[in-house]
CSV table of C-alpha atoms in Angstrom, one decimal:
chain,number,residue,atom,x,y,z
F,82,UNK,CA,121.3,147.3,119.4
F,83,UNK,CA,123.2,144.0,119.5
F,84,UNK,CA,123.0,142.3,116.2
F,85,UNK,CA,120.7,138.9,116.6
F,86,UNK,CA,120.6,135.4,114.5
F,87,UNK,CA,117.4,133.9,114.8
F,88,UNK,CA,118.2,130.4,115.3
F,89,UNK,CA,115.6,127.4,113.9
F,90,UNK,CA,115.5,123.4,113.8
F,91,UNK,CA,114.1,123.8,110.5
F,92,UNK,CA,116.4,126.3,109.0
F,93,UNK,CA,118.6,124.2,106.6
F,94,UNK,CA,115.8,121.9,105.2
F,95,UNK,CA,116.7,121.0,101.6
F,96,UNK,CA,115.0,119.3,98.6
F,97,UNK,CA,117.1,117.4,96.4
F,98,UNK,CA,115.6,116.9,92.8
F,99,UNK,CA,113.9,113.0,92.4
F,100,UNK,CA,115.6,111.0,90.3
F,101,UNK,CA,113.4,109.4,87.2
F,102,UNK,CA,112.9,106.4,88.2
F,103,UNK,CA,111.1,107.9,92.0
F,104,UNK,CA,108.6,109.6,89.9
F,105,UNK,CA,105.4,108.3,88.2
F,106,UNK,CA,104.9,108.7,84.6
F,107,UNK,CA,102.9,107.7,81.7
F,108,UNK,CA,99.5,109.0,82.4
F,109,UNK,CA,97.3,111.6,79.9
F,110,UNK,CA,96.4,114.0,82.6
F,111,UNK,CA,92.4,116.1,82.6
F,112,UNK,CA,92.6,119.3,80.6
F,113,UNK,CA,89.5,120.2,83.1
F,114,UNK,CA,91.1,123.3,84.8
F,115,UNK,CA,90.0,125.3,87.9
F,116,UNK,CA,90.8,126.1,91.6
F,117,UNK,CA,91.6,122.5,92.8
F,118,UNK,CA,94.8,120.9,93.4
F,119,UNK,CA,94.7,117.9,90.9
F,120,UNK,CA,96.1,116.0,93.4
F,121,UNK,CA,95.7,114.4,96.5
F,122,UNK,CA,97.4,111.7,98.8
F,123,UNK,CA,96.8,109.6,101.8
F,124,UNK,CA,99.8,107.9,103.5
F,125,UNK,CA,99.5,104.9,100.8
F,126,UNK,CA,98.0,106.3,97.8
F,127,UNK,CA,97.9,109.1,95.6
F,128,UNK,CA,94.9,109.5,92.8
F,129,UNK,CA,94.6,112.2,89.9
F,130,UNK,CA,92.0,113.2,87.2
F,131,UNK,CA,92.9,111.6,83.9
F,132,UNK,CA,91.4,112.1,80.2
F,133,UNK,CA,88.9,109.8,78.7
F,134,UNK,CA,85.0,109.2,79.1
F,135,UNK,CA,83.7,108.0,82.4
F,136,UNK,CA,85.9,110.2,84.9
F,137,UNK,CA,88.7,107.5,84.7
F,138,UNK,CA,91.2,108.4,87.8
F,139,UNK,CA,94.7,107.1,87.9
F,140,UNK,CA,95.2,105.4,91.6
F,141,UNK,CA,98.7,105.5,92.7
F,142,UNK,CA,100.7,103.5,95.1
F,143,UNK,CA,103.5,105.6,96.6
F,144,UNK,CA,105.4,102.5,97.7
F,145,UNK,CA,105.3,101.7,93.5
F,146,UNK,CA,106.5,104.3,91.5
F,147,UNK,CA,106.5,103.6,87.6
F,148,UNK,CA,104.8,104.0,84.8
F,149,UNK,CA,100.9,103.6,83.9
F,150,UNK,CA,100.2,102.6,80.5
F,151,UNK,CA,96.3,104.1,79.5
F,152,UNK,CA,94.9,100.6,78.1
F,153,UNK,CA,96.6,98.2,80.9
F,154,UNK,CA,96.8,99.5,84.1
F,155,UNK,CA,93.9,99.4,86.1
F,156,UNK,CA,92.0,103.0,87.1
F,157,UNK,CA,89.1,103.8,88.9
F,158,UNK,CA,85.8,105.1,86.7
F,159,UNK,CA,82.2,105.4,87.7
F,160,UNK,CA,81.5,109.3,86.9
F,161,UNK,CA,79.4,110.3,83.6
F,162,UNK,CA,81.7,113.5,83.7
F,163,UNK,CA,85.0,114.5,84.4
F,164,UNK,CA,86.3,114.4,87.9
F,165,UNK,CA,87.7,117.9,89.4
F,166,UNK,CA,88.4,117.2,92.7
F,167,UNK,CA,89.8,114.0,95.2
F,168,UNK,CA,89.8,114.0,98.8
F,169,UNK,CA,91.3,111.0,100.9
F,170,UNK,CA,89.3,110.6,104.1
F,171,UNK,CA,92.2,111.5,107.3
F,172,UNK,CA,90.9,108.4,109.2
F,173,UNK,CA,91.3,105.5,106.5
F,174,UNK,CA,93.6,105.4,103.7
F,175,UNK,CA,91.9,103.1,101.7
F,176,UNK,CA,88.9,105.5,101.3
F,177,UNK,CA,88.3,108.7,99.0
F,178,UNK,CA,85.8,110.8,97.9
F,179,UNK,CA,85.6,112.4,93.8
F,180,UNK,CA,83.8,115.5,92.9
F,181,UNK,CA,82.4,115.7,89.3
F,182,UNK,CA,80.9,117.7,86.3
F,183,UNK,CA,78.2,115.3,86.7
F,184,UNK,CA,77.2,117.1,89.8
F,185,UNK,CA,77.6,114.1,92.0
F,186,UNK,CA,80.3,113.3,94.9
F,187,UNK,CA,81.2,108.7,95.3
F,188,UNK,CA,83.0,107.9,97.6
F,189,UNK,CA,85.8,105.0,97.1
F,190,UNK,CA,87.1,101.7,98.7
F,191,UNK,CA,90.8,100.8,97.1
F,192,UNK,CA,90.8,97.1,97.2
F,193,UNK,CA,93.3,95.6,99.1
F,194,UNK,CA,95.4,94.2,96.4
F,195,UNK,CA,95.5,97.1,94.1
F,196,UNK,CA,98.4,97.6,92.4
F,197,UNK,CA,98.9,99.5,88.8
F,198,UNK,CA,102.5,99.3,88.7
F,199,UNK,CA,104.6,96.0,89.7
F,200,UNK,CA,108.0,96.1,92.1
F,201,UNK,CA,109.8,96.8,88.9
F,202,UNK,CA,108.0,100.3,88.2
F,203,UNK,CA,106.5,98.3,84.9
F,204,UNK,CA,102.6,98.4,84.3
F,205,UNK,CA,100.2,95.5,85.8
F,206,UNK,CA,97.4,94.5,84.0
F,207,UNK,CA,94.2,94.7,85.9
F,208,UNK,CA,90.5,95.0,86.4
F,209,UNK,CA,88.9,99.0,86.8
F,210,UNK,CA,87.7,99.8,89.8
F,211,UNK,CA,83.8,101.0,88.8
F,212,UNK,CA,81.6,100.2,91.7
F,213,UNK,CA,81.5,102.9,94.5
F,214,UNK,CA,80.7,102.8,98.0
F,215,UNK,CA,78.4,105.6,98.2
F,216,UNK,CA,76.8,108.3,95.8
F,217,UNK,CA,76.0,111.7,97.4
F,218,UNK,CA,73.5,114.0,95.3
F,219,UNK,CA,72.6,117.3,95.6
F,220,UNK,CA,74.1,119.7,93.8
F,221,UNK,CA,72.9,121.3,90.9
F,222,UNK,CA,75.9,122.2,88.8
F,223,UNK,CA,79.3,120.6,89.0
F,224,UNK,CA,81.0,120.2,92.0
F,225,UNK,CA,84.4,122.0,92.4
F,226,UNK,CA,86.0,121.2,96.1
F,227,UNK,CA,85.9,118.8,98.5
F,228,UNK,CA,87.4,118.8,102.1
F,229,UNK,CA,86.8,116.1,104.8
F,230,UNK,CA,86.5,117.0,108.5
F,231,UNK,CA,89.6,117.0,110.7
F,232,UNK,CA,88.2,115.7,113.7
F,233,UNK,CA,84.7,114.1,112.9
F,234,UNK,CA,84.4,110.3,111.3
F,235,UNK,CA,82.3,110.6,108.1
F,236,UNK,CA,81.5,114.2,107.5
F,237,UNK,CA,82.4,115.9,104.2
F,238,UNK,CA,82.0,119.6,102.9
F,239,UNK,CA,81.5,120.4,99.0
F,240,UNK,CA,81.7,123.6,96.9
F,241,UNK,CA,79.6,123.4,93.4
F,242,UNK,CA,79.0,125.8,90.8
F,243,UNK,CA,75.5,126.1,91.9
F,244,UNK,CA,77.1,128.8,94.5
F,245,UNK,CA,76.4,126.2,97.6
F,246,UNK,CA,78.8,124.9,100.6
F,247,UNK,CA,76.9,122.1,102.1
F,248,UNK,CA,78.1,119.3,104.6
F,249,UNK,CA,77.7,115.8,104.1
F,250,UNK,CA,76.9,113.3,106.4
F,251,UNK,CA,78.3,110.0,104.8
F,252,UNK,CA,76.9,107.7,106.7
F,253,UNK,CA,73.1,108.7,106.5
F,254,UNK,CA,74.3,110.0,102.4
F,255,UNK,CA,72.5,113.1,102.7
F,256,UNK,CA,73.3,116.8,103.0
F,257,UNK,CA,73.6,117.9,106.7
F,258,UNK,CA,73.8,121.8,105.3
F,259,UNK,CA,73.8,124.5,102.6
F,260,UNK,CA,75.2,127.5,102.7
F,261,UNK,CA,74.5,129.5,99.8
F,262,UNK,CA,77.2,132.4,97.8
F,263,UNK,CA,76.4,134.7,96.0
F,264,UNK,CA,79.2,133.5,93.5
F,265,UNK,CA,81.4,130.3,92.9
F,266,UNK,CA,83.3,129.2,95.4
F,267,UNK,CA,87.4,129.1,94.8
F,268,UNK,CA,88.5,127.7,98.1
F,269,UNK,CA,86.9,126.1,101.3
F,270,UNK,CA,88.9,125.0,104.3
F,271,UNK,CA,88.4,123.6,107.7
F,272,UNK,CA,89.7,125.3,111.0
F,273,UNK,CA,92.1,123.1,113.4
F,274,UNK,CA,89.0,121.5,115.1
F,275,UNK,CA,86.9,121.6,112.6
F,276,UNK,CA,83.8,124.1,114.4
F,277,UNK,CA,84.0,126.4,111.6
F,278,UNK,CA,85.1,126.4,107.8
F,279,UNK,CA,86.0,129.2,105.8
F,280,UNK,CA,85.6,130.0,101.9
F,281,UNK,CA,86.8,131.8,99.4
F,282,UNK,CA,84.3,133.8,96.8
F,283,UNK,CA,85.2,135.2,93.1
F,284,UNK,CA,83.7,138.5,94.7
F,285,UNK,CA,86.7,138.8,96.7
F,286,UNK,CA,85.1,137.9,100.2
F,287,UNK,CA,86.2,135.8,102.2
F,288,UNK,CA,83.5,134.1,104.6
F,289,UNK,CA,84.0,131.9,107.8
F,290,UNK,CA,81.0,129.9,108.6
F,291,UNK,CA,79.6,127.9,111.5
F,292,UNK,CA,80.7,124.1,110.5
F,293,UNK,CA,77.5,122.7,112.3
F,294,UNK,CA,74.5,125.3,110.9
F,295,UNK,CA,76.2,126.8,108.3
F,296,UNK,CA,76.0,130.5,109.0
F,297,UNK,CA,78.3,133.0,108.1
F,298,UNK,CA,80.1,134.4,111.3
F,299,UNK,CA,82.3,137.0,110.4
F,300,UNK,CA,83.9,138.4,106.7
F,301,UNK,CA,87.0,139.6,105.0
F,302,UNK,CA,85.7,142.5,101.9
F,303,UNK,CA,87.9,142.4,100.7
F,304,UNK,CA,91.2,140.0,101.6
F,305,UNK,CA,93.0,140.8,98.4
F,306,UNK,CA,92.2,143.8,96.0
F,307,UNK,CA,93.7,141.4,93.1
F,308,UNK,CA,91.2,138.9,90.9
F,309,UNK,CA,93.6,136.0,90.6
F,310,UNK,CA,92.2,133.2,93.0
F,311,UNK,CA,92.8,133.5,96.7
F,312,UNK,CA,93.7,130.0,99.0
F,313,UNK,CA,93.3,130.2,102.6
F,314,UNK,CA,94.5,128.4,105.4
F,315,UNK,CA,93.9,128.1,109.3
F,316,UNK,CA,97.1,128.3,111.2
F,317,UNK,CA,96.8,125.6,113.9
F,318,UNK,CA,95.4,126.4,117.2
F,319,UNK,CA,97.3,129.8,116.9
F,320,UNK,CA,93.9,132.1,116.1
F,321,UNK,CA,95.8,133.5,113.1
F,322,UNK,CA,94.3,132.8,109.5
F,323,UNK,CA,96.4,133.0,106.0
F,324,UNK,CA,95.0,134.1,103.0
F,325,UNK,CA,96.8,133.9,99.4
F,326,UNK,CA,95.7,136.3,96.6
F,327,UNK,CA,96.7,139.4,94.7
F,328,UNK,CA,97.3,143.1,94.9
F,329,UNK,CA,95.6,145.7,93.3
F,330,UNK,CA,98.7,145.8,90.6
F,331,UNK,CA,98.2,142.1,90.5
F,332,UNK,CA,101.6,141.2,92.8
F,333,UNK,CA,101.2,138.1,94.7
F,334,UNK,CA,100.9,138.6,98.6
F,335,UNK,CA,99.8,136.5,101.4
F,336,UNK,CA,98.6,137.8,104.4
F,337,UNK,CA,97.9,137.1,108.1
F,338,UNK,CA,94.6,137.5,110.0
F,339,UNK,CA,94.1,137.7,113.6
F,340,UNK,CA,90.5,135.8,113.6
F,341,UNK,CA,89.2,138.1,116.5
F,342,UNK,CA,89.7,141.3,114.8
F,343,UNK,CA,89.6,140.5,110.9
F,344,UNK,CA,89.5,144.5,110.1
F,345,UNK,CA,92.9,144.7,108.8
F,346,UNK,CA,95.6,142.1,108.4
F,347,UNK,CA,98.5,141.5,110.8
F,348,UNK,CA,101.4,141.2,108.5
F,349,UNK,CA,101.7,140.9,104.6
F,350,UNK,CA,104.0,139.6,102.6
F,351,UNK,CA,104.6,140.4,99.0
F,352,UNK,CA,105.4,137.3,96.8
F,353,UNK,CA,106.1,138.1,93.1
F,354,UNK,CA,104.3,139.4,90.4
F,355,UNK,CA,103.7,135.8,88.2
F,356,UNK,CA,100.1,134.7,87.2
F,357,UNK,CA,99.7,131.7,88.8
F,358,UNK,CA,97.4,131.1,91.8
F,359,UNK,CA,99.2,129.9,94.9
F,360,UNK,CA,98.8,126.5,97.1
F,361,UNK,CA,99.5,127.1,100.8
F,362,UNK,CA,100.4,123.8,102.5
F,363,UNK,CA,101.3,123.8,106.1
F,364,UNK,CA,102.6,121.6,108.7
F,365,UNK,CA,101.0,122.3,112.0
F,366,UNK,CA,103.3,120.0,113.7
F,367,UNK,CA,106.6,122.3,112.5
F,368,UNK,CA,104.8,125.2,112.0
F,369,UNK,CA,106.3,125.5,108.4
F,370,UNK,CA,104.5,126.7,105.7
F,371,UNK,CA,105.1,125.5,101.9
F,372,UNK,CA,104.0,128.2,99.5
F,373,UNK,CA,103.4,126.7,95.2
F,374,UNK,CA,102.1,128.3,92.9
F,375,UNK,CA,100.2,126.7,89.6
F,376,UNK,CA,102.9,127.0,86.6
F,377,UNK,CA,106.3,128.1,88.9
F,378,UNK,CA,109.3,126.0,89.4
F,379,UNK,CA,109.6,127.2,92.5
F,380,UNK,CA,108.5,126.0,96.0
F,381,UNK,CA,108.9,129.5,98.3
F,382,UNK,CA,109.3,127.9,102.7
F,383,UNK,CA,109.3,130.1,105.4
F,384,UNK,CA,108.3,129.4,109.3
F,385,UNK,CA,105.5,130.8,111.2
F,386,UNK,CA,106.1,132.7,114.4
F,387,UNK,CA,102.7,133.7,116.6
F,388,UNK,CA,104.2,136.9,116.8
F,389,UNK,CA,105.7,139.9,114.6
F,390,UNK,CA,106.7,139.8,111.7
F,391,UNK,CA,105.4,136.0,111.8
F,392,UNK,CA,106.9,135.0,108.9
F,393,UNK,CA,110.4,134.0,108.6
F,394,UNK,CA,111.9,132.7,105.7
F,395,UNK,CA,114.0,129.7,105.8
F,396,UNK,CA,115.9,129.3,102.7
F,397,UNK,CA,115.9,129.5,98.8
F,398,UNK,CA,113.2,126.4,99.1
F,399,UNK,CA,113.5,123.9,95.9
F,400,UNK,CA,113.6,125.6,92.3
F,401,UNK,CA,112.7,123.3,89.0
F,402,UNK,CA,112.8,124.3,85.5
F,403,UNK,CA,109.5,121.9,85.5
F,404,UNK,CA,106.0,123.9,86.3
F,405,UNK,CA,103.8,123.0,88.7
F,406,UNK,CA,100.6,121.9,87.7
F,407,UNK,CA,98.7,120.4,90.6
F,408,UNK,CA,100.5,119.7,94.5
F,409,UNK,CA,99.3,118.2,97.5
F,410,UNK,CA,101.4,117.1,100.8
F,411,UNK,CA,101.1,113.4,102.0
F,412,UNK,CA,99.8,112.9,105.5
F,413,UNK,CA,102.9,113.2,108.5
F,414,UNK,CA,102.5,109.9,109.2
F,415,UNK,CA,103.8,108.7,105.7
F,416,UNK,CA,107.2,110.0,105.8
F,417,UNK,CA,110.4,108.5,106.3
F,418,UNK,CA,111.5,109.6,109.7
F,419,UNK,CA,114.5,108.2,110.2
F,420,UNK,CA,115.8,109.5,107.1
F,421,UNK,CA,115.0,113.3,108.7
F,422,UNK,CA,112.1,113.5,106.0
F,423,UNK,CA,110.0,116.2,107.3
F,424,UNK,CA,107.5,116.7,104.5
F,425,UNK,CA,106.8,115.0,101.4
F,426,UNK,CA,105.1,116.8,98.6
F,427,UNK,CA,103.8,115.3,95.0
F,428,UNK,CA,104.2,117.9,92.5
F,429,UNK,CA,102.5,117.0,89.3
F,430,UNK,CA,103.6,118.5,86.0
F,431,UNK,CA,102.4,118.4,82.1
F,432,UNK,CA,105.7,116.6,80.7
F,433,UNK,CA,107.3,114.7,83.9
F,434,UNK,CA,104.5,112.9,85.4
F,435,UNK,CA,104.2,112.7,89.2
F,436,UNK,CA,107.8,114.1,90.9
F,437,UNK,CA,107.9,113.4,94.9
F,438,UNK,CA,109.5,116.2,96.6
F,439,UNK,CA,111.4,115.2,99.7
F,440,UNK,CA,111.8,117.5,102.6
F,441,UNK,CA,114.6,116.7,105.2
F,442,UNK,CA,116.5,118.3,108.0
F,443,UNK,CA,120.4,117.5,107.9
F,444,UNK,CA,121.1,115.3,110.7
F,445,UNK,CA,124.2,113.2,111.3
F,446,UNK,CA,122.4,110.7,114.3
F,447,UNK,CA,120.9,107.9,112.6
F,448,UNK,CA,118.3,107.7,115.6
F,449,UNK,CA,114.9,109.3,115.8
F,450,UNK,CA,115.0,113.1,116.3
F,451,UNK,CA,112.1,113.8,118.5
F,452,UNK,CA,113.0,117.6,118.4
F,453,UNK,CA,112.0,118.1,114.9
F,454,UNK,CA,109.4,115.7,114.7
F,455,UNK,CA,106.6,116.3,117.2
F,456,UNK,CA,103.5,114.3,117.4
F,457,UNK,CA,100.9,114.8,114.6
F,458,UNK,CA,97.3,113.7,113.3
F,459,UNK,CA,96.2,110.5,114.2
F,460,UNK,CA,94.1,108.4,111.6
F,461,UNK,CA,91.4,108.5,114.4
F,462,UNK,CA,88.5,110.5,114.8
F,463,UNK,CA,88.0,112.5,117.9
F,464,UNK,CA,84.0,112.0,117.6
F,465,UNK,CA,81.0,110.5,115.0
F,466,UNK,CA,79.5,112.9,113.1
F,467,UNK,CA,76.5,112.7,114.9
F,468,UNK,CA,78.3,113.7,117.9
F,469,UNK,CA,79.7,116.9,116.0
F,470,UNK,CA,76.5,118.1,114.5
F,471,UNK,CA,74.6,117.6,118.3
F,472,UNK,CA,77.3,120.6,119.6
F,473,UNK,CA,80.8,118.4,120.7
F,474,UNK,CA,84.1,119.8,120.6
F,475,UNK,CA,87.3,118.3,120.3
F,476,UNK,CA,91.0,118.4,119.1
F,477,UNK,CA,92.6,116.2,116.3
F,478,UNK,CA,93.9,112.9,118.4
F,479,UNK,CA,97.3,113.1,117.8
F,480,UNK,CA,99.9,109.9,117.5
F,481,UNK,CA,103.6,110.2,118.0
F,482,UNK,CA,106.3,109.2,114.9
F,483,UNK,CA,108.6,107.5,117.3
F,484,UNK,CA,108.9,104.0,115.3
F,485,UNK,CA,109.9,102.3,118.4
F,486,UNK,CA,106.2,103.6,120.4
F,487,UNK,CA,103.4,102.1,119.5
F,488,UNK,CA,101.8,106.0,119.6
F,489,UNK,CA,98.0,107.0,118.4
F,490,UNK,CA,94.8,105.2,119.8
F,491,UNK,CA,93.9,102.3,117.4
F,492,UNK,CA,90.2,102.6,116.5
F,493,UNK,CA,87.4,100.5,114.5
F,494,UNK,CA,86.7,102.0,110.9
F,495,UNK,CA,83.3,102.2,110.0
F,496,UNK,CA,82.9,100.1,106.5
F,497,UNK,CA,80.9,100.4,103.5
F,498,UNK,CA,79.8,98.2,101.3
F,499,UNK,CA,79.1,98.6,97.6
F,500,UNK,CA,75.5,97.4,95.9
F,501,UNK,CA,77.0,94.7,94.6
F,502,UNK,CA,78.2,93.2,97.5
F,503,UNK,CA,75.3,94.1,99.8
F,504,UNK,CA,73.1,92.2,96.8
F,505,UNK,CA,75.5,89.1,97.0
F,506,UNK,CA,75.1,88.7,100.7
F,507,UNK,CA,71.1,88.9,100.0
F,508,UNK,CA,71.2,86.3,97.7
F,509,UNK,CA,73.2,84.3,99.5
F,510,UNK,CA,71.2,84.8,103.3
F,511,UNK,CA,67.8,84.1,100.9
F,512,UNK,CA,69.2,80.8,99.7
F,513,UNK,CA,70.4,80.0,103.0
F,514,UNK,CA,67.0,80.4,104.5
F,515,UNK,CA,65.4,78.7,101.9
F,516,UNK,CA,67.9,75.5,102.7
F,517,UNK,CA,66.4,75.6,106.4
F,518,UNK,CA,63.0,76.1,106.0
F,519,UNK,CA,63.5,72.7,103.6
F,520,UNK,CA,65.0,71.0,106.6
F,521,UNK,CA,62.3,71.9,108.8
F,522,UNK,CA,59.3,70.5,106.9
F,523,UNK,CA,61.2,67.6,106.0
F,524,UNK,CA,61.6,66.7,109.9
F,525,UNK,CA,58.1,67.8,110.4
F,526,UNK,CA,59.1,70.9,112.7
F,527,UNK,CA,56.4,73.3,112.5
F,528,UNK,CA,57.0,77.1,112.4
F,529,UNK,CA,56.0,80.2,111.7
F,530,UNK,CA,56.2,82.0,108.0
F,531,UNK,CA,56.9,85.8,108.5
């Protein structure tokens, strides 16, 4: 049998180690602990859980990196507990949602001018950020996950400690769903068009549920044998489904699902044997798949292939004496594609703040490469909410990287306003009105009092 190379554009991608004055330190991170990422990023911002009463959250500009001082720098703090989770909403930077002990879920508008750090990396005095846009209760016990939907405008599903999954409609701030577990819930994630989500249980099943009713389809008993945490992840449009746990001897493995026949997995692919739970974070565009793990140095990347032995390791990946704490990967559209950036990840640590990880592909052209950059999500939704619920059906709108195409179909954000604000604008439209009706009786014009 001839001997064969398997040849890929992705094959040399390297990480080289941020310098100090990339990264963002200077913050007193949450001791809370548990199965979120303690991270998460839009194409703008970045926000973490930090110590102190209230919630507070550190909101990062990844155009400013720097240091925060606690005391001068502005946050964002409107919680009565501490915050566990953050999600950024896909279709609006400027938005994000925070899951707390004190079993509610607010979502967030960033200010236009927000800015904790200056251009020198120094910290900016500023006002906290304490009024939210919206309060979502329901929950009983703390809330653990969030996860926006991929396709729909303003729906949101939550995991709690009361051992529910619901679905959120934001813009009616009510609950369109529950699905109750009969145990807590350590990972929830949507499929590529968002009709179904899957979760992860601590009694080792994993379920995937109708997105729209909440029922449970079809289940994994079990996906790992192991009791360290399990992370899944749908693999594109590909029908394949990726599941990170432990063996029996307590090994880390991930495996791969075929969704139609969930019996037995299709490959599996032992890891190591250290404690830590793993992150999965793939690019759908490349089809590359960046395996953490909470407390290594070590960032594993292999490649996905819809066909045996689907995985294929690339490299060595990046290797840091600095554990990982919390890791999340910024939005496609965010990187710097003309400098062959294919992925950016922000690793957070204990000791060295916030490091940015920068993916790239070695190219000599200084033009775009549109072989190793295909198109990828759009900050547009594909439907409303409503539209989702009532049965629709779509892919992700897509948007091409090319800076010199326009690419992606623009779209009108729906906007929130805050109490305060809507209260202002009463006052204002009541004094207004009160200023006419004067003018009328004063010119004898007669009309009618509601």
């Amino acid at each position: 049998m001839p001997f064969h190379i398997r040849t890929s554009k992705y094959r040399h991608v390297f990480c080289d180690p941020p310098k100090p004055e990339q990264c963002w330190t200077g913050m007193r991170l949450s001791t809370v602990t548990g199965d979120q990422q303690y991270i998460k990023a839009s194409s703008k911002y970045f926000v973490v859980a930090l110590q102190g009463g209230g919630g507070p959250m550190m909101l990062g500009r990844l155009d400013r990196p720097g240091r925060f001082e606690s005391g001068t720098s502005a946050v964002v703090q409107g919680h009565t507990g501490s915050v566990l989770d953050m999600e950024f909403n896909p279709f609006d930077d400027t938005m994000f949602a925070s899951a707390s002990e004190d079993t509610t879920i607010k979502l967030w508008g960033i200010p236009d001018d927000w800015e904790p750090t200056d251009e020198n990396g120094k910290a900016k005095k500023g006002q906290p950020l304490t009024e939210s846009l919206v309060d979502l209760t329901g929950h009983g016990k703390r809330v653990t996950l969030l996860r926006y939907h991929p396709t729909a405008n303003n729906m949101l599903l939550s995991g709690s400690a009361d051992c529910t999954v619901k679905t959120w409609d934001i813009e009616k701030g009510e609950a369109a769903t529950t699905l109750e577990l009969p145990d807590l819930t350590q990972d929830l994630v949507w499929d590529f068009k968002g009709d179904n989500f899957a979760t992860s249980c601590k009694d080792k099943k994993v379920r995937i549920a109708d997105g729209r009713i909440a029922s449970v389809i079809s289940t994994i008993d079990p996906a790992h044998e192991g009791s360290k945490s399990v992370k899944l992840q749908f693999l594109g449009e590909s029908g394949k489904f990726l599941t990170c746990g432990a063996s029996r001897q307590s090994s880390r493995e991930v495996k791969i699902w075929d969704l139609k026949n969930l019996a037995k997995p299709l490959h599996t692919e032992n890891v190591d044997t250290a404690s830590g739970a793993m992150i999965p974070l793939y690019d759908n565009d490349t089809k590359v798949l960046y395996l953490c793990g909470k407390g290594d140095g070590q960032i594993r990347i292999y490649e996905f292939e819809d066909k045996e032995p689907y995985f294929h390791k690339l490299n060595d990946g990046f290797r840091s004496t600095q554990p990982t704490k919390g890791i999340c990967m910024i939005p496609k559209r965010g990187v710097n594609v003309m400098g062959h950036e294919t992925a950016r990840l922000l690793k957070l640590t204990n000791n060295q703040g916030i490091m940015p990880l920068s993916f790239r592909v070695p190219r000599k052209s200084d033009s775009f490469q549109d072989d190793i950059f295909p198109d990828c999500l759009a900050p547009t939704p594909a439907h409303t909410g409503e539209q989702f619920l009532a049965g629709s059906s779509k892919a992700p709108v897509t948007m091409s990287l090319n800076p010199a195409l326009t690419g992606g179909k623009s779209t009108k954000k729906k906007t929130f306003k805050t109490v305060a604000q809507l209260s202002k604008e009463l006052d204002d439209a009541s004094k207004r009105i009160e200023y006419l009706e004067k003018k009328l009786k004063e010119n004898g014009i007669a009309y009618e009092e509601s």
